[in-house]
Amino acid sequence: MKSEPESYSIADLKKEKRTGWSGVRNYQARNFMQSMAVGDLVIFYHSNAAPPGAAGVAKVVKTAYPDPTAFDAKDHHFDPKSNPEKPTWHQVDVAHVATFKEFVPLDALKEDKKLSGLLLTSGKAMQLSVQPLSKPHFDRIVALGKS
């Protein structure tokens, strides 16, 4: 799961303990998020940072439910086409698990041979804010983060 650290960082999640992962406005990313189950672990990734990279681990604590920001005209994620009776956009709740002792920059993810095929570095879905991750890739990123 990717977030711009100036908008919401791993430090913010650690402080708040739990948050709704709102504002996802890409159908493929939404579908990935809808497939998440309570207890699933995710890598919290800082995007549009200098440098971008993996910052820690979060856990899904509530499965997908309608994203209220889609219906709030004052929110910058407002979608006037979204219908509360048949919501287009959903969010999950995640909780802080760990902040990496070692931030894992994107360049390190790209160079690590054990992360071959990682969707984030393949160019196919680099822009998606929510992406699937295999257990071996998850475990390798956690090891690089020394969490």
mmCIF file with all atom_site columns, C-alpha atoms in Angstrom:
data_model
loop_
_atom_site.group_PDB
_atom_site.id
_atom_site.type_symbol
_atom_site.label_atom_id
_atom_site.label_alt_id
_atom_site.label_comp_id
_atom_site.label_asym_id
_atom_site.label_entity_id
_atom_site.label_seq_id
_atom_site.pdbx_PDB_ins_code
_atom_site.Cartn_x
_atom_site.Cartn_y
_atom_site.Cartn_z
_atom_site.occupancy
_atom_site.B_iso_or_equiv
_atom_site.pdbx_formal_charge
_atom_site.auth_seq_id
_atom_site.auth_comp_id
_atom_site.auth_asym_id
_atom_site.auth_atom_id
_atom_site.pdbx_PDB_model_num
ATOM 1   C CA . MET A 1 1   ? 0.000   0.000   0.000   1.00 0.00 ? 1   MET A CA 1
ATOM 2   C CA . LYS A 1 2   ? 1.455   3.310   -1.122  1.00 0.00 ? 2   LYS A CA 1
ATOM 3   C CA . SER A 1 3   ? 1.023   6.734   0.405   1.00 0.00 ? 3   SER A CA 1
ATOM 4   C CA . GLU A 1 4   ? 2.799   10.029  -0.040  1.00 0.00 ? 4   GLU A CA 1
ATOM 5   C CA . PRO A 1 5   ? 4.509   10.638  3.312   1.00 0.00 ? 5   PRO A CA 1
ATOM 6   C CA . GLU A 1 6   ? 3.546   14.323  3.369   1.00 0.00 ? 6   GLU A CA 1
ATOM 7   C CA . SER A 1 7   ? -0.113  13.210  3.139   1.00 0.00 ? 7   SER A CA 1
ATOM 8   C CA . TYR A 1 8   ? 0.066   10.170  5.431   1.00 0.00 ? 8   TYR A CA 1
ATOM 9   C CA . SER A 1 9   ? 3.245   8.429   6.578   1.00 0.00 ? 9   SER A CA 1
ATOM 10  C CA . ILE A 1 10  ? 4.160   5.330   8.543   1.00 0.00 ? 10  ILE A CA 1
ATOM 11  C CA . ALA A 1 11  ? 4.852   7.713   11.449  1.00 0.00 ? 11  ALA A CA 1
ATOM 12  C CA . ASP A 1 12  ? 1.266   8.993   11.202  1.00 0.00 ? 12  ASP A CA 1
ATOM 13  C CA . LEU A 1 13  ? -0.050  5.432   11.266  1.00 0.00 ? 13  LEU A CA 1
ATOM 14  C CA . LYS A 1 14  ? 2.162   4.577   14.240  1.00 0.00 ? 14  LYS A CA 1
ATOM 15  C CA . LYS A 1 15  ? 0.836   7.611   16.121  1.00 0.00 ? 15  LYS A CA 1
ATOM 16  C CA . GLU A 1 16  ? -2.821  6.947   15.245  1.00 0.00 ? 16  GLU A CA 1
ATOM 17  C CA . LYS A 1 17  ? -2.452  3.139   15.541  1.00 0.00 ? 17  LYS A CA 1
ATOM 18  C CA . ARG A 1 18  ? -5.215  2.552   12.937  1.00 0.00 ? 18  ARG A CA 1
ATOM 19  C CA . THR A 1 19  ? -6.681  4.283   9.885   1.00 0.00 ? 19  THR A CA 1
ATOM 20  C CA . GLY A 1 20  ? -9.097  3.822   7.015   1.00 0.00 ? 20  GLY A CA 1
ATOM 21  C CA . TRP A 1 21  ? -7.214  3.521   3.720   1.00 0.00 ? 21  TRP A CA 1
ATOM 22  C CA . SER A 1 22  ? -9.462  5.938   1.862   1.00 0.00 ? 22  SER A CA 1
ATOM 23  C CA . GLY A 1 23  ? -9.177  7.808   -1.403  1.00 0.00 ? 23  GLY A CA 1
ATOM 24  C CA . VAL A 1 24  ? -8.280  4.907   -3.712  1.00 0.00 ? 24  VAL A CA 1
ATOM 25  C CA . ARG A 1 25  ? -9.704  5.922   -7.091  1.00 0.00 ? 25  ARG A CA 1
ATOM 26  C CA . ASN A 1 26  ? -8.329  3.266   -9.421  1.00 0.00 ? 26  ASN A CA 1
ATOM 27  C CA . TYR A 1 27  ? -10.488 0.238   -10.195 1.00 0.00 ? 27  TYR A CA 1
ATOM 28  C CA . GLN A 1 28  ? -7.618  -2.265  -10.223 1.00 0.00 ? 28  GLN A CA 1
ATOM 29  C CA . ALA A 1 29  ? -6.205  -0.968  -6.918  1.00 0.00 ? 29  ALA A CA 1
ATOM 30  C CA . ARG A 1 30  ? -9.730  -0.998  -5.445  1.00 0.00 ? 30  ARG A CA 1
ATOM 31  C CA . ASN A 1 31  ? -10.184 -4.616  -6.542  1.00 0.00 ? 31  ASN A CA 1
ATOM 32  C CA . PHE A 1 32  ? -6.883  -5.616  -4.936  1.00 0.00 ? 32  PHE A CA 1
ATOM 33  C CA . MET A 1 33  ? -7.993  -3.914  -1.730  1.00 0.00 ? 33  MET A CA 1
ATOM 34  C CA . GLN A 1 34  ? -11.407 -5.598  -1.805  1.00 0.00 ? 34  GLN A CA 1
ATOM 35  C CA . SER A 1 35  ? -9.674  -8.989  -1.857  1.00 0.00 ? 35  SER A CA 1
ATOM 36  C CA . MET A 1 36  ? -7.836  -8.271  1.420   1.00 0.00 ? 36  MET A CA 1
ATOM 37  C CA . ALA A 1 37  ? -8.744  -10.217 4.555   1.00 0.00 ? 37  ALA A CA 1
ATOM 38  C CA . VAL A 1 38  ? -8.475  -9.303  8.226   1.00 0.00 ? 38  VAL A CA 1
ATOM 39  C CA . GLY A 1 39  ? -4.984  -10.222 9.363   1.00 0.00 ? 39  GLY A CA 1
ATOM 40  C CA . ASP A 1 40  ? -3.309  -9.717  5.982   1.00 0.00 ? 40  ASP A CA 1
ATOM 41  C CA . LEU A 1 41  ? 0.021   -7.959  6.357   1.00 0.00 ? 41  LEU A CA 1
ATOM 42  C CA . VAL A 1 42  ? 1.006   -5.194  3.962   1.00 0.00 ? 42  VAL A CA 1
ATOM 43  C CA . ILE A 1 43  ? 4.145   -3.248  3.205   1.00 0.00 ? 43  ILE A CA 1
ATOM 44  C CA . PHE A 1 44  ? 3.619   0.465   3.863   1.00 0.00 ? 44  PHE A CA 1
ATOM 45  C CA . TYR A 1 45  ? 5.389   2.225   0.996   1.00 0.00 ? 45  TYR A CA 1
ATOM 46  C CA . HIS A 1 46  ? 6.240   5.934   0.808   1.00 0.00 ? 46  HIS A CA 1
ATOM 47  C CA . SER A 1 47  ? 5.664   7.153   -2.756  1.00 0.00 ? 47  SER A CA 1
ATOM 48  C CA . ASN A 1 48  ? 6.626   10.523  -4.233  1.00 0.00 ? 48  ASN A CA 1
ATOM 49  C CA . ALA A 1 49  ? 9.327   10.824  -1.588  1.00 0.00 ? 49  ALA A CA 1
ATOM 50  C CA . ALA A 1 50  ? 13.036  11.452  -1.851  1.00 0.00 ? 50  ALA A CA 1
ATOM 51  C CA . PRO A 1 51  ? 13.694  8.582   -2.107  1.00 0.00 ? 51  PRO A CA 1
ATOM 52  C CA . PRO A 1 52  ? 10.532  6.508   -2.382  1.00 0.00 ? 52  PRO A CA 1
ATOM 53  C CA . GLY A 1 53  ? 10.585  3.145   -0.636  1.00 0.00 ? 53  GLY A CA 1
ATOM 54  C CA . ALA A 1 54  ? 9.276   0.662   1.899   1.00 0.00 ? 54  ALA A CA 1
ATOM 55  C CA . ALA A 1 55  ? 8.857   2.173   5.363   1.00 0.00 ? 55  ALA A CA 1
ATOM 56  C CA . GLY A 1 56  ? 7.168   -0.524  7.438   1.00 0.00 ? 56  GLY A CA 1
ATOM 57  C CA . VAL A 1 57  ? 4.403   -3.053  7.909   1.00 0.00 ? 57  VAL A CA 1
ATOM 58  C CA . ALA A 1 58  ? 0.681   -2.633  8.542   1.00 0.00 ? 58  ALA A CA 1
ATOM 59  C CA . LYS A 1 59  ? -2.095  -5.160  9.059   1.00 0.00 ? 59  LYS A CA 1
ATOM 60  C CA . VAL A 1 60  ? -5.628  -5.221  7.682   1.00 0.00 ? 60  VAL A CA 1
ATOM 61  C CA . VAL A 1 61  ? -8.004  -4.945  10.656  1.00 0.00 ? 61  VAL A CA 1
ATOM 62  C CA . LYS A 1 62  ? -11.288 -4.388  8.782   1.00 0.00 ? 62  LYS A CA 1
ATOM 63  C CA . THR A 1 63  ? -12.241 -5.645  5.332   1.00 0.00 ? 63  THR A CA 1
ATOM 64  C CA . ALA A 1 64  ? -13.522 -3.465  2.507   1.00 0.00 ? 64  ALA A CA 1
ATOM 65  C CA . TYR A 1 65  ? -16.466 -1.180  3.145   1.00 0.00 ? 65  TYR A CA 1
ATOM 66  C CA . PRO A 1 66  ? -17.771 1.923   1.317   1.00 0.00 ? 66  PRO A CA 1
ATOM 67  C CA . ASP A 1 67  ? -15.280 4.798   1.328   1.00 0.00 ? 67  ASP A CA 1
ATOM 68  C CA . PRO A 1 68  ? -17.115 7.774   2.886   1.00 0.00 ? 68  PRO A CA 1
ATOM 69  C CA . THR A 1 69  ? -14.783 10.287  1.215   1.00 0.00 ? 69  THR A CA 1
ATOM 70  C CA . ALA A 1 70  ? -16.396 9.410   -2.131  1.00 0.00 ? 70  ALA A CA 1
ATOM 71  C CA . PHE A 1 71  ? -19.675 10.958  -0.914  1.00 0.00 ? 71  PHE A CA 1
ATOM 72  C CA . ASP A 1 72  ? -18.232 14.025  0.841   1.00 0.00 ? 72  ASP A CA 1
ATOM 73  C CA . ALA A 1 73  ? -18.296 17.026  -1.504  1.00 0.00 ? 73  ALA A CA 1
ATOM 74  C CA . LYS A 1 74  ? -15.787 18.819  0.745   1.00 0.00 ? 74  LYS A CA 1
ATOM 75  C CA . ASP A 1 75  ? -13.201 16.007  0.483   1.00 0.00 ? 75  ASP A CA 1
ATOM 76  C CA . HIS A 1 76  ? -10.661 16.076  -2.364  1.00 0.00 ? 76  HIS A CA 1
ATOM 77  C CA . HIS A 1 77  ? -11.472 12.374  -3.032  1.00 0.00 ? 77  HIS A CA 1
ATOM 78  C CA . PHE A 1 78  ? -15.144 13.192  -3.657  1.00 0.00 ? 78  PHE A CA 1
ATOM 79  C CA . ASP A 1 79  ? -16.657 11.347  -6.622  1.00 0.00 ? 79  ASP A CA 1
ATOM 80  C CA . PRO A 1 80  ? -19.967 12.880  -7.743  1.00 0.00 ? 80  PRO A CA 1
ATOM 81  C CA . LYS A 1 81  ? -20.735 9.734   -9.777  1.00 0.00 ? 81  LYS A CA 1
ATOM 82  C CA . SER A 1 82  ? -20.436 7.421   -6.761  1.00 0.00 ? 82  SER A CA 1
ATOM 83  C CA . ASN A 1 83  ? -23.791 6.282   -5.403  1.00 0.00 ? 83  ASN A CA 1
ATOM 84  C CA . PRO A 1 84  ? -24.130 5.528   -1.662  1.00 0.00 ? 84  PRO A CA 1
ATOM 85  C CA . GLU A 1 85  ? -26.699 2.826   -2.473  1.00 0.00 ? 85  GLU A CA 1
ATOM 86  C CA . LYS A 1 86  ? -24.266 1.076   -4.828  1.00 0.00 ? 86  LYS A CA 1
ATOM 87  C CA . PRO A 1 87  ? -20.802 2.387   -3.842  1.00 0.00 ? 87  PRO A CA 1
ATOM 88  C CA . THR A 1 88  ? -18.039 2.439   -6.417  1.00 0.00 ? 88  THR A CA 1
ATOM 89  C CA . TRP A 1 89  ? -15.179 3.024   -3.993  1.00 0.00 ? 89  TRP A CA 1
ATOM 90  C CA . HIS A 1 90  ? -14.191 1.105   -0.886  1.00 0.00 ? 90  HIS A CA 1
ATOM 91  C CA . GLN A 1 91  ? -11.544 1.225   1.799   1.00 0.00 ? 91  GLN A CA 1
ATOM 92  C CA . VAL A 1 92  ? -10.074 -1.134  4.378   1.00 0.00 ? 92  VAL A CA 1
ATOM 93  C CA . ASP A 1 93  ? -8.797  -0.296  7.846   1.00 0.00 ? 93  ASP A CA 1
ATOM 94  C CA . VAL A 1 94  ? -5.149  -0.952  8.617   1.00 0.00 ? 94  VAL A CA 1
ATOM 95  C CA . ALA A 1 95  ? -3.166  -0.855  11.854  1.00 0.00 ? 95  ALA A CA 1
ATOM 96  C CA . HIS A 1 96  ? 0.510   -0.174  12.462  1.00 0.00 ? 96  HIS A CA 1
ATOM 97  C CA . VAL A 1 97  ? 2.639   -3.288  12.980  1.00 0.00 ? 97  VAL A CA 1
ATOM 98  C CA . ALA A 1 98  ? 6.229   -2.071  12.581  1.00 0.00 ? 98  ALA A CA 1
ATOM 99  C CA . THR A 1 99  ? 8.341   0.750   11.250  1.00 0.00 ? 99  THR A CA 1
ATOM 100 C CA . PHE A 1 100 ? 11.437  -0.560  9.502   1.00 0.00 ? 100 PHE A CA 1
ATOM 101 C CA . LYS A 1 101 ? 14.747  0.049   11.245  1.00 0.00 ? 101 LYS A CA 1
ATOM 102 C CA . GLU A 1 102 ? 16.194  0.452   7.755   1.00 0.00 ? 102 GLU A CA 1
ATOM 103 C CA . PHE A 1 103 ? 14.104  2.311   5.170   1.00 0.00 ? 103 PHE A CA 1
ATOM 104 C CA . VAL A 1 104 ? 14.234  0.259   1.936   1.00 0.00 ? 104 VAL A CA 1
ATOM 105 C CA . PRO A 1 105 ? 14.545  2.634   -1.031  1.00 0.00 ? 105 PRO A CA 1
ATOM 106 C CA . LEU A 1 106 ? 13.012  1.815   -4.410  1.00 0.00 ? 106 LEU A CA 1
ATOM 107 C CA . ASP A 1 107 ? 16.473  1.446   -5.968  1.00 0.00 ? 107 ASP A CA 1
ATOM 108 C CA . ALA A 1 108 ? 17.311  -1.326  -3.479  1.00 0.00 ? 108 ALA A CA 1
ATOM 109 C CA . LEU A 1 109 ? 14.032  -3.075  -4.320  1.00 0.00 ? 109 LEU A CA 1
ATOM 110 C CA . LYS A 1 110 ? 14.840  -2.875  -8.034  1.00 0.00 ? 110 LYS A CA 1
ATOM 111 C CA . GLU A 1 111 ? 18.392  -4.191  -7.579  1.00 0.00 ? 111 GLU A CA 1
ATOM 112 C CA . ASP A 1 112 ? 17.563  -7.132  -5.303  1.00 0.00 ? 112 ASP A CA 1
ATOM 113 C CA . LYS A 1 113 ? 17.510  -10.345 -7.368  1.00 0.00 ? 113 LYS A CA 1
ATOM 114 C CA . LYS A 1 114 ? 15.179  -11.994 -4.817  1.00 0.00 ? 114 LYS A CA 1
ATOM 115 C CA . LEU A 1 115 ? 12.548  -9.395  -5.704  1.00 0.00 ? 115 LEU A CA 1
ATOM 116 C CA . SER A 1 116 ? 12.461  -10.295 -9.389  1.00 0.00 ? 116 SER A CA 1
ATOM 117 C CA . GLY A 1 117 ? 8.910   -9.997  -10.708 1.00 0.00 ? 117 GLY A CA 1
ATOM 118 C CA . LEU A 1 118 ? 7.822   -7.528  -8.036  1.00 0.00 ? 118 LEU A CA 1
ATOM 119 C CA . LEU A 1 119 ? 4.861   -5.674  -9.535  1.00 0.00 ? 119 LEU A CA 1
ATOM 120 C CA . LEU A 1 120 ? 6.052   -2.369  -8.052  1.00 0.00 ? 120 LEU A CA 1
ATOM 121 C CA . THR A 1 121 ? 9.305   -2.505  -10.026 1.00 0.00 ? 121 THR A CA 1
ATOM 122 C CA . SER A 1 122 ? 7.946   -4.118  -13.199 1.00 0.00 ? 122 SER A CA 1
ATOM 123 C CA . GLY A 1 123 ? 6.584   -0.880  -14.622 1.00 0.00 ? 123 GLY A CA 1
ATOM 124 C CA . LYS A 1 124 ? 3.207   -2.565  -15.202 1.00 0.00 ? 124 LYS A CA 1
ATOM 125 C CA . ALA A 1 125 ? 1.576   -1.168  -12.097 1.00 0.00 ? 125 ALA A CA 1
ATOM 126 C CA . MET A 1 126 ? 4.029   1.254   -10.536 1.00 0.00 ? 126 MET A CA 1
ATOM 127 C CA . GLN A 1 127 ? 1.302   3.879   -10.138 1.00 0.00 ? 127 GLN A CA 1
ATOM 128 C CA . LEU A 1 128 ? -1.187  1.663   -8.293  1.00 0.00 ? 128 LEU A CA 1
ATOM 129 C CA . SER A 1 129 ? -1.596  2.653   -4.654  1.00 0.00 ? 129 SER A CA 1
ATOM 130 C CA . VAL A 1 130 ? -2.556  -0.917  -3.724  1.00 0.00 ? 130 VAL A CA 1
ATOM 131 C CA . GLN A 1 131 ? -0.753  -3.892  -5.261  1.00 0.00 ? 131 GLN A CA 1
ATOM 132 C CA . PRO A 1 132 ? -0.557  -7.602  -4.523  1.00 0.00 ? 132 PRO A CA 1
ATOM 133 C CA . LEU A 1 133 ? 2.644   -8.982  -3.040  1.00 0.00 ? 133 LEU A CA 1
ATOM 134 C CA . SER A 1 134 ? 3.756   -12.598 -2.760  1.00 0.00 ? 134 SER A CA 1
ATOM 135 C CA . LYS A 1 135 ? 4.802   -13.977 0.620   1.00 0.00 ? 135 LYS A CA 1
ATOM 136 C CA . PRO A 1 136 ? 8.445   -14.484 -0.505  1.00 0.00 ? 136 PRO A CA 1
ATOM 137 C CA . HIS A 1 137 ? 8.583   -10.864 -1.718  1.00 0.00 ? 137 HIS A CA 1
ATOM 138 C CA . PHE A 1 138 ? 6.944   -9.627  1.492   1.00 0.00 ? 138 PHE A CA 1
ATOM 139 C CA . ASP A 1 139 ? 9.407   -11.607 3.627   1.00 0.00 ? 139 ASP A CA 1
ATOM 140 C CA . ARG A 1 140 ? 12.377  -10.316 1.619   1.00 0.00 ? 140 ARG A CA 1
ATOM 141 C CA . ILE A 1 141 ? 11.313  -6.672  1.980   1.00 0.00 ? 141 ILE A CA 1
ATOM 142 C CA . VAL A 1 142 ? 10.811  -7.153  5.719   1.00 0.00 ? 142 VAL A CA 1
ATOM 143 C CA . ALA A 1 143 ? 14.301  -8.696  5.946   1.00 0.00 ? 143 ALA A CA 1
ATOM 144 C CA . LEU A 1 144 ? 15.781  -5.727  4.064   1.00 0.00 ? 144 LEU A CA 1
ATOM 145 C CA . GLY A 1 145 ? 13.991  -3.396  6.467   1.00 0.00 ? 145 GLY A CA 1
ATOM 146 C CA . LYS A 1 146 ? 15.419  -5.322  9.431   1.00 0.00 ? 146 LYS A CA 1
ATOM 147 C CA . SER A 1 147 ? 12.037  -5.232  11.129  1.00 0.00 ? 147 SER A CA 1
#
